[in-house]
Amino acid sequence: MKYRLKRLSEQVIVITGATSGIGLTTARKAAQRGARLVLVARNEDALKQLNFELTKKGSEVLHVVADVGIEEDVRRVARSAVERFGGFDTWINNAGISIFGRNEDISLEDQRRLFQTNFWGVVYGSLAAVEHMKEQGGAIINLGSEVSDRAVPLQGMYSASKHAVKGFTDSLRLELEADNLPISVTLIKPAAIDTMFVEHAKNYMEVEPKLPAPIYAPEVAADAILHAAENSKRDIFVGGAAKFVSATAHYAPGLMDSVMKRFMFKQQQTSIPARDRTQNSLYNPGSDLQQRQGYSGHVFESSLYTKASYHPKTIATVLAAGLVIAAWWRLRETAPSREEPDRAYLPEDGQQEMPGASYASY
């Protein structure tokens, strides 16, 4: 079902996880296009700095310190948006975190915490948005992942949370459509994105984790999110690699299992000894105001497949080419390659085109 959504310049947009990665990139792009923003994150200092940055450029911004895993915090975000702007038109559930390690090694406390943010944060945000949008309509945009369709080893609970986000998002969309409510519900499924995803994740492995290529820029994901804010879309794959993974998992699950077992363990591990396990953002906010971590290899700054998906009539033309390219980049990772540099030498925000998270930041 299609709904008429406002132009970004006419919208009030709520963004969770707004101080890092995809959320930060989306906030800056939305501000450039004239949207009024409600920025949500746990890091108060980073929120204040971002508020100042965008306000100085002429944007109308409200920031709210909140943990999306706490229902009352999320409801307070909605109330604050209504009090400041009279309401909101788009709610983007972007906040997320990951854990690297085998399922049996990860504490149940950490697994529950991940789910509290990645899944319950989406539930709380979506239901708060529905409550407000029933009359005037709007868009709910949830950040899933390519692992919403295909689980990967060493990120088992993250994969499970993104599967859960997909199930909730799809069921919510059906219920709203059955009631003829003018609310668009979109699931965004990014491939690996160069954000602070690895930096923020908790790591149980003996070496530092990494994301498997191909890697896309956070701007590709942000553009997809903002497209969904103006155009009702069921789901959007960010990067041809994400579509390739989803399609292969659906049509050849056994083959995908074999590929995952052979390559995906190595592709998520470096040879760099693991840092102190307490250095993560699972329970407390970490370093923020960076869009990208600074992946040492090639980063795709655009995606032909994703752009084509905005226009269904042209997608068949580029689908085959996009899937071939994605497959080639996946297999390319199996060849020997130099390790990523130690994080101490990663570029800081501002040294290159802005930084952000992968396999989602989602």
PDB file of C-alpha atoms in Angstrom, residues 26 30 34 39 71 92 171 175 189 209-210 218 259 261-262 272 279 304 324 328 333 343 354 357:
ATOM      1  CA  THR A  26      21.417  10.520   8.060  1.00  0.00           C
ATOM      2  CA  ALA A  30      18.430  15.392   6.483  1.00  0.00           C
ATOM      3  CA  GLY A  34      15.743  21.242   5.454  1.00  0.00           C
ATOM      4  CA  LEU A  39      18.178  13.507  17.657  1.00  0.00           C
ATOM      5  CA  GLU A  71      10.434   2.048  27.113  1.00  0.00           C
ATOM      6  CA  ILE A  92      13.911   6.139  12.230  1.00  0.00           C
ATOM      7  CA  SER A 171       3.855  -8.018  11.002  1.00  0.00           C
ATOM      8  CA  GLU A 175      -1.600  -4.845  10.769  1.00  0.00           C
ATOM      9  CA  LYS A 189      18.795  -3.972   4.970  1.00  0.00           C
ATOM     10  CA  PRO A 209      37.090  -8.373  14.542  1.00  0.00           C
ATOM     11  CA  LYS A 210      36.546  -6.918  11.094  1.00  0.00           C
ATOM     12  CA  PRO A 218      27.326   5.155   5.308  1.00  0.00           C
ATOM     13  CA  VAL A 259      30.302 -20.781   1.911  1.00  0.00           C
ATOM     14  CA  LYS A 261      31.507 -22.307   7.100  1.00  0.00           C
ATOM     15  CA  ARG A 262      34.476 -22.065   4.773  1.00  0.00           C
ATOM     16  CA  ILE A 272      45.590  -8.078  15.653  1.00  0.00           C
ATOM     17  CA  GLN A 279      36.184  -1.299  25.674  1.00  0.00           C
ATOM     18  CA  LEU A 304      23.873   0.980  -8.608  1.00  0.00           C
ATOM     19  CA  VAL A 324      27.802 -10.637 -10.179  1.00  0.00           C
ATOM     20  CA  TRP A 328      33.047 -11.242  -7.014  1.00  0.00           C
ATOM     21  CA  GLU A 333      38.068 -11.705   0.265  1.00  0.00           C
ATOM     22  CA  ARG A 343      42.966   1.321  15.422  1.00  0.00           C
ATOM     23  CA  MET A 354      32.853  11.438   7.246  1.00  0.00           C
ATOM     24  CA  ALA A 357      28.807   0.876  11.359  1.00  0.00           C
TER      25      ALA A 357
END
